[in-house]
Short mmCIF file of C-alpha atoms in Angstrom, two decimals:
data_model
loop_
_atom_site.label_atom_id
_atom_site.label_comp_id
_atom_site.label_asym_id
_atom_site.label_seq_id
_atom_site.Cartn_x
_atom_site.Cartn_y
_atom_site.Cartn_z
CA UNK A 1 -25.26 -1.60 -7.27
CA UNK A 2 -23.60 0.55 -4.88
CA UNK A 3 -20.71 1.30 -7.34
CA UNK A 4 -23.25 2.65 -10.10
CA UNK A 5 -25.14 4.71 -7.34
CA UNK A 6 -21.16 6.29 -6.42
CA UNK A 7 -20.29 7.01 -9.93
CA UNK A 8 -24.62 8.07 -10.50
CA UNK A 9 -23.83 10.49 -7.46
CA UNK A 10 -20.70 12.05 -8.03
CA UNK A 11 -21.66 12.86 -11.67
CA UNK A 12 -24.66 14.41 -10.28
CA UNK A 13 -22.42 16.88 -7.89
CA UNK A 14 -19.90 17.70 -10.30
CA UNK A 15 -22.20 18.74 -12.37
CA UNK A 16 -24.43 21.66 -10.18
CA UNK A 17 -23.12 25.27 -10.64
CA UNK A 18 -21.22 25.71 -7.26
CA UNK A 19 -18.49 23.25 -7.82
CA UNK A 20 -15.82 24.92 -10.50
CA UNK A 21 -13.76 22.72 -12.45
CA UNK A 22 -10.16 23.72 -13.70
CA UNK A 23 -8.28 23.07 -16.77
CA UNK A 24 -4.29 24.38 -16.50
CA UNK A 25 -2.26 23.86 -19.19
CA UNK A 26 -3.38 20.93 -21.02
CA UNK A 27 -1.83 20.06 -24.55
CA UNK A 28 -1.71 17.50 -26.54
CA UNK A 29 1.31 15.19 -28.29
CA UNK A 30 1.85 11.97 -29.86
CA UNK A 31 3.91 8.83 -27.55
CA UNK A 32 6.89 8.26 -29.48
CA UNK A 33 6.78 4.51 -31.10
CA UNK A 34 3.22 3.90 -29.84
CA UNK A 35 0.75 6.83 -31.64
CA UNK A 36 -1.84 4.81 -31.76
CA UNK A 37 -3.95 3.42 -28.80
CA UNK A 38 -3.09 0.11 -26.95
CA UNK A 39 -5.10 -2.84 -28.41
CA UNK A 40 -6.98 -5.63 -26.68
CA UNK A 41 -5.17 -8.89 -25.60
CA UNK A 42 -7.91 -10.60 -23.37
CA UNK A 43 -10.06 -10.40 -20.62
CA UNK A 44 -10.86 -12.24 -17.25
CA UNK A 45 -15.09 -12.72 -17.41
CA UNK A 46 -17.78 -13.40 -14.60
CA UNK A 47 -15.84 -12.03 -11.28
CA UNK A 48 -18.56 -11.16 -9.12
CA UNK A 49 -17.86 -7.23 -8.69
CA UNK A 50 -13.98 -6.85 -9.66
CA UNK A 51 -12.89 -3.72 -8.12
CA UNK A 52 -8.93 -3.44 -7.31
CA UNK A 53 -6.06 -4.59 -9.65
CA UNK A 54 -2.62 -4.08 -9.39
CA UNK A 55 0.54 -6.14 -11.00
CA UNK A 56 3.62 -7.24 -9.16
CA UNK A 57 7.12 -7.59 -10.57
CA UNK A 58 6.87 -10.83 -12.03
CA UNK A 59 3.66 -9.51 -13.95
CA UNK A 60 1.35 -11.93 -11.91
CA UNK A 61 -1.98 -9.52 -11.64
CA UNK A 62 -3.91 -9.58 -8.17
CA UNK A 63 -7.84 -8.23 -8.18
CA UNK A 64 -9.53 -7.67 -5.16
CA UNK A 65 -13.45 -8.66 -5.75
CA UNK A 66 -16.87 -8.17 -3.79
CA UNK A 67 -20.23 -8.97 -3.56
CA UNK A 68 -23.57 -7.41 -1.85
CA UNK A 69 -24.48 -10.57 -0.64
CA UNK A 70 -21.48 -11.07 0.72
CA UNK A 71 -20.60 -14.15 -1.85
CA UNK A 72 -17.28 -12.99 -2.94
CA UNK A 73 -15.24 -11.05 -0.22
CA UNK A 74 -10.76 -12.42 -2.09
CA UNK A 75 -8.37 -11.46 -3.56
CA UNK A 76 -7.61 -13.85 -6.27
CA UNK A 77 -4.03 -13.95 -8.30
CA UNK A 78 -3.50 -14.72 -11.62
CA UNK A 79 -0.53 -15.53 -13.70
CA UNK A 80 0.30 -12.75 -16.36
CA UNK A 81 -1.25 -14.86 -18.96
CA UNK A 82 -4.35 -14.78 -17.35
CA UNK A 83 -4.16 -17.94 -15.50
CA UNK A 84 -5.99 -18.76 -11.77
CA UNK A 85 -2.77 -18.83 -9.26
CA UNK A 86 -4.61 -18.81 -6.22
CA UNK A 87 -7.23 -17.16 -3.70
CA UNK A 88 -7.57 -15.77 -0.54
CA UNK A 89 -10.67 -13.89 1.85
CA UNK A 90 -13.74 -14.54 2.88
CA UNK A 91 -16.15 -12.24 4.50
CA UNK A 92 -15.68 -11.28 8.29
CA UNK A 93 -13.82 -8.86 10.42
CA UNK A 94 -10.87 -11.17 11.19
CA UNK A 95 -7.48 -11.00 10.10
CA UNK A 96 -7.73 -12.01 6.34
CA UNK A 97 -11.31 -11.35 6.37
CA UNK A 98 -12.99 -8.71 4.11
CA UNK A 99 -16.34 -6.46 4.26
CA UNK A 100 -15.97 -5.08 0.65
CA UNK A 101 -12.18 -4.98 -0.77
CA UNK A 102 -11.78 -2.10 -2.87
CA UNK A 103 -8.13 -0.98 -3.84
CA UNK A 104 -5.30 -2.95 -3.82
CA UNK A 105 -1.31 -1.93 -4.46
CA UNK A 106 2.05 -4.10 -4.54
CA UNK A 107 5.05 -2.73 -3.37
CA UNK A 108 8.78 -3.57 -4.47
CA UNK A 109 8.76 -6.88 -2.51
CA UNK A 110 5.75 -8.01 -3.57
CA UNK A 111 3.59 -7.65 -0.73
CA UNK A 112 0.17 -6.53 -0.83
CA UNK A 113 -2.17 -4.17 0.43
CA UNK A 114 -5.88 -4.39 0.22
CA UNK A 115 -8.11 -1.59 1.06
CA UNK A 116 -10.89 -3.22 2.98
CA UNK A 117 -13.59 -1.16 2.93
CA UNK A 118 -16.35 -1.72 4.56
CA UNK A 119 -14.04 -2.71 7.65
CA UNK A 120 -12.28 0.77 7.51
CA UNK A 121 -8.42 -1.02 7.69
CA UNK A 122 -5.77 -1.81 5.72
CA UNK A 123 -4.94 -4.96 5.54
CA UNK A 124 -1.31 -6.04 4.41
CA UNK A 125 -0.25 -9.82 2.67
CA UNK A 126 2.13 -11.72 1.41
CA UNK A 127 2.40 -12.39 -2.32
CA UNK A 128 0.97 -15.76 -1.34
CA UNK A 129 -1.68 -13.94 0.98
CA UNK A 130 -0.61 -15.02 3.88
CA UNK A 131 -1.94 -12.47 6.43
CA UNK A 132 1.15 -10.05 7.83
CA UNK A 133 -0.36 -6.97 9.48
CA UNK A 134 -3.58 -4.22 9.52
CA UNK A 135 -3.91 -0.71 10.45
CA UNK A 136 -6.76 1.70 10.87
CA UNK A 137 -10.21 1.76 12.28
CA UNK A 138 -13.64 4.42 11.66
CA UNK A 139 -12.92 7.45 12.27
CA UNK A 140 -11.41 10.85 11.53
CA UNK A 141 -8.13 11.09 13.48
CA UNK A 142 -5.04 10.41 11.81
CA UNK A 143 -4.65 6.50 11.00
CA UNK A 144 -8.35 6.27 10.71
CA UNK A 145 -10.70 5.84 7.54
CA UNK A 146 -14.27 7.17 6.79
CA UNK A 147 -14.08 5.52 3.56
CA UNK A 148 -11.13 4.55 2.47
CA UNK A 149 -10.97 3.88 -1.18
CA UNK A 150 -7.58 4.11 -3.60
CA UNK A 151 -4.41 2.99 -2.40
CA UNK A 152 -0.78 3.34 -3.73
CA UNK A 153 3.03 2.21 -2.69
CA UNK A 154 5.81 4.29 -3.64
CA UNK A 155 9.38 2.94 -4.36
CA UNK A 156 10.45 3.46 -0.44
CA UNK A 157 7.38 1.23 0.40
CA UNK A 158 5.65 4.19 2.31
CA UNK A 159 1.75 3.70 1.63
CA UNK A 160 -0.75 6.30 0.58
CA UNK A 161 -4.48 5.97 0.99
CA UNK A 162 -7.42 7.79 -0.25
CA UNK A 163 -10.37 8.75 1.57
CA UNK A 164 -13.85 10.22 0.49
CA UNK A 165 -14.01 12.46 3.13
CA UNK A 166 -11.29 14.46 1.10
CA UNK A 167 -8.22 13.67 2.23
CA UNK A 168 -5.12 11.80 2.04
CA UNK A 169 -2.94 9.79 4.38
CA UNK A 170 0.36 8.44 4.03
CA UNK A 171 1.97 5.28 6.34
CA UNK A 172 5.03 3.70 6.56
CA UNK A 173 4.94 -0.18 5.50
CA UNK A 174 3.70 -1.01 8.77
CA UNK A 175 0.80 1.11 8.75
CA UNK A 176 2.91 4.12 11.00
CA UNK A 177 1.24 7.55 10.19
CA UNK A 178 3.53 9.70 8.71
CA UNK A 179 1.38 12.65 7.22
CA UNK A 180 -2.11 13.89 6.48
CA UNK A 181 -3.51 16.11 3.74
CA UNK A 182 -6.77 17.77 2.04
CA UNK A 183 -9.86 18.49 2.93
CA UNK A 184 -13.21 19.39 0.93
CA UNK A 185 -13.35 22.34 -1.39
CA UNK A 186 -12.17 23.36 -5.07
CA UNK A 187 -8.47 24.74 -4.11
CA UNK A 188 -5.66 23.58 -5.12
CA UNK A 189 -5.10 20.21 -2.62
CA UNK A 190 -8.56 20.20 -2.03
CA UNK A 191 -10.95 17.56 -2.82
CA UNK A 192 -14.32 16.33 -3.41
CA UNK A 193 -14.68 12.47 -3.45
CA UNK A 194 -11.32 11.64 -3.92
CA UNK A 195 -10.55 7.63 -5.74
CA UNK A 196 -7.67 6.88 -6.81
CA UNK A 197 -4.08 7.06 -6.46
CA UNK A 198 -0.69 6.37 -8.04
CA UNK A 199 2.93 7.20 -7.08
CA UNK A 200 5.68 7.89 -9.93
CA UNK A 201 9.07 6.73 -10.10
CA UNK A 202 10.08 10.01 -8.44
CA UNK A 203 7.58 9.52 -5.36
CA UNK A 204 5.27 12.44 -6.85
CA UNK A 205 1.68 11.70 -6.14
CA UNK A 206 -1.27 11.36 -8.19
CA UNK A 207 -4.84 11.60 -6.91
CA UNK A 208 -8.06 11.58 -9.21
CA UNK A 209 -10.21 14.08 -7.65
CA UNK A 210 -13.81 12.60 -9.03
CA UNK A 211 -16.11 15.07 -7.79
CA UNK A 212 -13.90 17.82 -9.10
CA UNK A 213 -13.55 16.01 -12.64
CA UNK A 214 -9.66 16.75 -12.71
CA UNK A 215 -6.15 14.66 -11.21
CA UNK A 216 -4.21 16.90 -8.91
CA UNK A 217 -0.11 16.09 -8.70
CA UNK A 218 1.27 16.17 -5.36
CA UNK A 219 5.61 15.96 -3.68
CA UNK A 220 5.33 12.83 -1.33
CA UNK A 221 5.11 15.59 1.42
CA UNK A 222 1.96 16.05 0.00
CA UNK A 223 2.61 20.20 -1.62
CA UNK A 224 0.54 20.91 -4.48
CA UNK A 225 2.70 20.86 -7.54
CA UNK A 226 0.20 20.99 -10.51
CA UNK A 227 -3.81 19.76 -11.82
CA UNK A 228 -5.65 19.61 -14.98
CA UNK A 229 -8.91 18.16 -15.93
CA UNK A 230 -12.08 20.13 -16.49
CA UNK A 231 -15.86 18.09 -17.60
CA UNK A 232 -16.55 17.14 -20.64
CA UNK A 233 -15.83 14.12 -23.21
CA UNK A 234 -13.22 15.80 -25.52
CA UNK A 235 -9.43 14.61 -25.23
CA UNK A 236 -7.77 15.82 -21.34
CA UNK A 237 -11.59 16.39 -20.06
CA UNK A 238 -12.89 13.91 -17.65
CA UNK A 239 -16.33 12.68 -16.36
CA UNK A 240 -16.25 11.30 -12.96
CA UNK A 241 -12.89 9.68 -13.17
CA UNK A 242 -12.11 6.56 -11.10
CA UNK A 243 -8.88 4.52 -11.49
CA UNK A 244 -5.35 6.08 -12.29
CA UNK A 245 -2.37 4.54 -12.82
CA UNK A 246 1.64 5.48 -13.64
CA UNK A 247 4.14 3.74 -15.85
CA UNK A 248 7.75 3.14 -15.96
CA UNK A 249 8.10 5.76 -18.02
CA UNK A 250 5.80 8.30 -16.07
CA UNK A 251 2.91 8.23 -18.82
CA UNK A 252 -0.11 8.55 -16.69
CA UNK A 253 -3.32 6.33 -17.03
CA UNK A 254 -6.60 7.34 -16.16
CA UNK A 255 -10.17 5.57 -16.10
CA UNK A 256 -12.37 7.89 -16.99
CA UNK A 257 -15.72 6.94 -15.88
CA UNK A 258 -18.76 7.99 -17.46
CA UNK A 259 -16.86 8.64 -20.61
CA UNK A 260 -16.03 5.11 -20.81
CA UNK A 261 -12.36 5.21 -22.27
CA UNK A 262 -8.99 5.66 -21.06
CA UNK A 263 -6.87 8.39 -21.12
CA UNK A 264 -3.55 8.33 -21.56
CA UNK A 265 -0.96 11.40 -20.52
CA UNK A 266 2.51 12.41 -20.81
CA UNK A 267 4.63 13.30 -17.49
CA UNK A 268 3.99 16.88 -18.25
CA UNK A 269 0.16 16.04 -18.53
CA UNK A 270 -0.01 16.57 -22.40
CA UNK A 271 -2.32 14.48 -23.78
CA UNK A 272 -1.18 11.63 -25.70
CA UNK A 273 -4.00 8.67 -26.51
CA UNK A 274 -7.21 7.45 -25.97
CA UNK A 275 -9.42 4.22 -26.20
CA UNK A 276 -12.77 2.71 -25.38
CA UNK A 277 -16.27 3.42 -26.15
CA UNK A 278 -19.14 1.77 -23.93
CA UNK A 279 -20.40 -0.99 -24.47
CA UNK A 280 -19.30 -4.55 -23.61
CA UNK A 281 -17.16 -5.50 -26.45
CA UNK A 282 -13.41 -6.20 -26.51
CA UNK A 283 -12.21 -2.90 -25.75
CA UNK A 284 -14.88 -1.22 -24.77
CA UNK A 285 -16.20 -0.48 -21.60
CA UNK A 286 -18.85 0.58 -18.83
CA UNK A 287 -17.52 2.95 -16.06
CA UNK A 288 -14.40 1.46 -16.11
CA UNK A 289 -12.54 1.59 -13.01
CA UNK A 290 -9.32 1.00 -11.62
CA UNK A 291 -6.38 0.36 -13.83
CA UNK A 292 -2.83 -0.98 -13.70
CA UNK A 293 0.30 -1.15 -16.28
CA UNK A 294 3.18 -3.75 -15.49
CA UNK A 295 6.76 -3.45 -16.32
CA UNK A 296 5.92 -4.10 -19.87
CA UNK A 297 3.72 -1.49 -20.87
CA UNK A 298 0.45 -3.75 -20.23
CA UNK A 299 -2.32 -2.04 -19.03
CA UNK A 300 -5.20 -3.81 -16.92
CA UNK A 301 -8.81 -2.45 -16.49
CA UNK A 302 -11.80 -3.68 -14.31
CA UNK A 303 -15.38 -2.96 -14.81
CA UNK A 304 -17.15 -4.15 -11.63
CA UNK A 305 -20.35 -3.43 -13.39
CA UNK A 306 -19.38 -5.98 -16.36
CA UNK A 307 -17.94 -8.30 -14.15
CA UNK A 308 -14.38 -8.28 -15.67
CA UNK A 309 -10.99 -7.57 -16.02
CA UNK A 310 -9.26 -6.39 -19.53
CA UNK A 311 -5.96 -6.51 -20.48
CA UNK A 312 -4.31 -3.89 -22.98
CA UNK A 313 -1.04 -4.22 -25.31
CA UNK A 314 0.64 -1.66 -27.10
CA UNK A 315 2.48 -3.16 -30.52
CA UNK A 316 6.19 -3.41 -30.57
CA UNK A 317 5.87 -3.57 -26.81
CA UNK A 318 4.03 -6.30 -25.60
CA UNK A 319 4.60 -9.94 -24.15
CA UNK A 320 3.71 -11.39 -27.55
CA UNK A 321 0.57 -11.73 -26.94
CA UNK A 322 -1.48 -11.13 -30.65
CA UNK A 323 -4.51 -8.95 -29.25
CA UNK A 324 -7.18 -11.61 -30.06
CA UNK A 325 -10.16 -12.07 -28.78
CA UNK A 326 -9.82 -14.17 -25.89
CA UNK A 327 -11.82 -15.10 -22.92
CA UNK A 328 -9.90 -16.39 -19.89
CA UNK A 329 -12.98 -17.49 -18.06
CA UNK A 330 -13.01 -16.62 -14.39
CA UNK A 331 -11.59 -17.65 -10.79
CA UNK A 332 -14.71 -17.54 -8.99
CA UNK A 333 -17.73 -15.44 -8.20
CA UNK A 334 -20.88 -15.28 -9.60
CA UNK A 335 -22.25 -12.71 -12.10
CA UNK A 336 -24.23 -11.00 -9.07
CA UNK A 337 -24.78 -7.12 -8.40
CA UNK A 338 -21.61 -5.94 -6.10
CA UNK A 339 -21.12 -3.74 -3.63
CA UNK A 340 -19.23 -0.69 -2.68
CA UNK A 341 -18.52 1.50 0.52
CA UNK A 342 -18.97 4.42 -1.14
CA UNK A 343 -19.03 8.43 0.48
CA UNK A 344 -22.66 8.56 -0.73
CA UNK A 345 -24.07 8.40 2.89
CA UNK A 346 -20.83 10.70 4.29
CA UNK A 347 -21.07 13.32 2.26
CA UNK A 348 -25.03 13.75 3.22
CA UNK A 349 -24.09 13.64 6.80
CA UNK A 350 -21.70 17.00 5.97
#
């Protein structure tokens, strides 16, 4: 799978001699009322590749899902108890069409925006995905994608995309360029195979730098503010990280890849929990990779290598939902290899 051979390749990178990794000022705490780590609640099974997740106001929980053989190109919606709600996609260049959804973000109104890949657009729907706009073609000017792959929506609706060949862009909801930065390197605002993204209550931006092993914090102007992350497998150390994610409370969430947990963090980037082993139990994982947390506290992971989606509660905080061990079945795909447009074939062309 394409996926494996991105998270194979970066891991390979990061870990050669010329690429320094940084570690500034990480310590540790405990999350008041929650010390110990989230606990399982259930899981969506046999998606085809899941990829994307995100969770809209009402908690209703929207994964985008692909396939190499070009079997699964939707986005499908599910209730917050796990429940089919509907799908949408198919694969195709036309509007509503997908080559390869990756990413996928909700903003305030409950629109969404699907990072499509292999067709190097955004695509934007309604909560009902009824097809409202795109933006973007291949290319390196500004409002144009190499490989797009995380995607984010801050509180003003302004968009922010990722792209492996190391930058960022940010758009108004309409897909208007606003700003541009990055490029490749170890500095501060530099990247190397950027993936994720998130946007805090504030509008401060976080981006997991994967090649780099470490999440660099950003003002929505995009000015370095702050990083930390070095490799290795101990507690605020990362191995090619994926998926990120924000809370209510500005607790920051990050899939950390070939370590197969979660990592939890404070605002301040202290160190507060973390979960997960691999394997394919409840609760644990395989290169988990991107994540979510609703308005409750519940935190959503996909594994597009397992072929599922896993929901997380934390006691004294959750929907009332017990933790058991619950399988919600699927809403479509088959249990195929999947696909991803990945900056494997870019960053040889450098």
């Amino acid at each position: 799978m394409r996926r494996l051979v991105f998270f194979l390749f970066v891991e390979l990178l990061s870990s050669l001699s010329f690429f320094p990794l940084f570690l500034s000022g990480l310590s540790f705490c405990s999350k008041a009322g929650a010390e110990e780590s989230p606990k399982f609640a259930w899981m969506i099974s046999s998606f085809s590749t899941p990829a994307g997740v995100a969770v809209d106001g009402s908690g209703n929980i929207y994964v985008a899902d692909y396939n190499d053989n070009c079997v699964n190109n939707c986005v499908q919606k599910f209730s917050p108890h796990g429940d089919l709600m509907n799908t949408w996609g198919s694969s195709g260049t036309g509007d509503g069409q997908f080559s390869s959804p990756s990413s996928i973000a909700v903003d305030a109104s409950g629109n969404i925006y699907v990072i499509d890949s292999g067709n190097h657009r955004i695509q934007k729907f309604s909560s009902d995905g009824k097809f409202m706009t795109k933006w973007g073609s291949f290319g390196s000017a500004d409002g144009q994608f190499s490989c797009p792959v995380g995607i984010a929506v801050d509180g003003s609706g302004n968009v922010y995309v990722t792209d492996a060949d190391s930058f960022v862009q940010k758009f108004t909801s309409t897909g208007e360029f606003i700003i541009k930065w990055g490029s490749r390197g170890t500095g501060n605002g530099q990247f190397f195979t950027p993936s994720g993204i998130a946007v805090d209550r504030s509008g401060n931006v976080y981006v997991v730098d994967s090649g780099n092993n470490r999440i660099q914090k950003f003002d929505p102007d995009g000015t370095f503010m702050t990083k930390w992350g070095t490799k290795g497998a101990i507690p605020g150390q990362f191995s090619c990280p994926v998926g990120i994610a924000v809370d209510d409370n500005g607790n920051i969430y990050v899939a950390d890849g070939f370590n197969h947990r979660i990592q939890e963090f404070s605002p301040d980037k202290s160190f507060i929990t973390q979960w997960g082993s691999e394997g394919p139990g409840n609760g644990q994982f395989y290169l988990p990779d991107e994540i979510a947390v609703d308005n409750r506290g519940s935190i959503y992971v996909t594994e597009n290598v397992q072929h599922r989606l896993q929901k997380f509660i934390y006691a004294g905080i959750n929907n009332g939902e017990d933790g058991g061990s619950v399988d919600k079945g699927s809403g479509g795909g088959s249990s195929g290899g999947g696909c991803f447009v990945t900056a494997v074939a870019h960053i040889f062309s450098l």
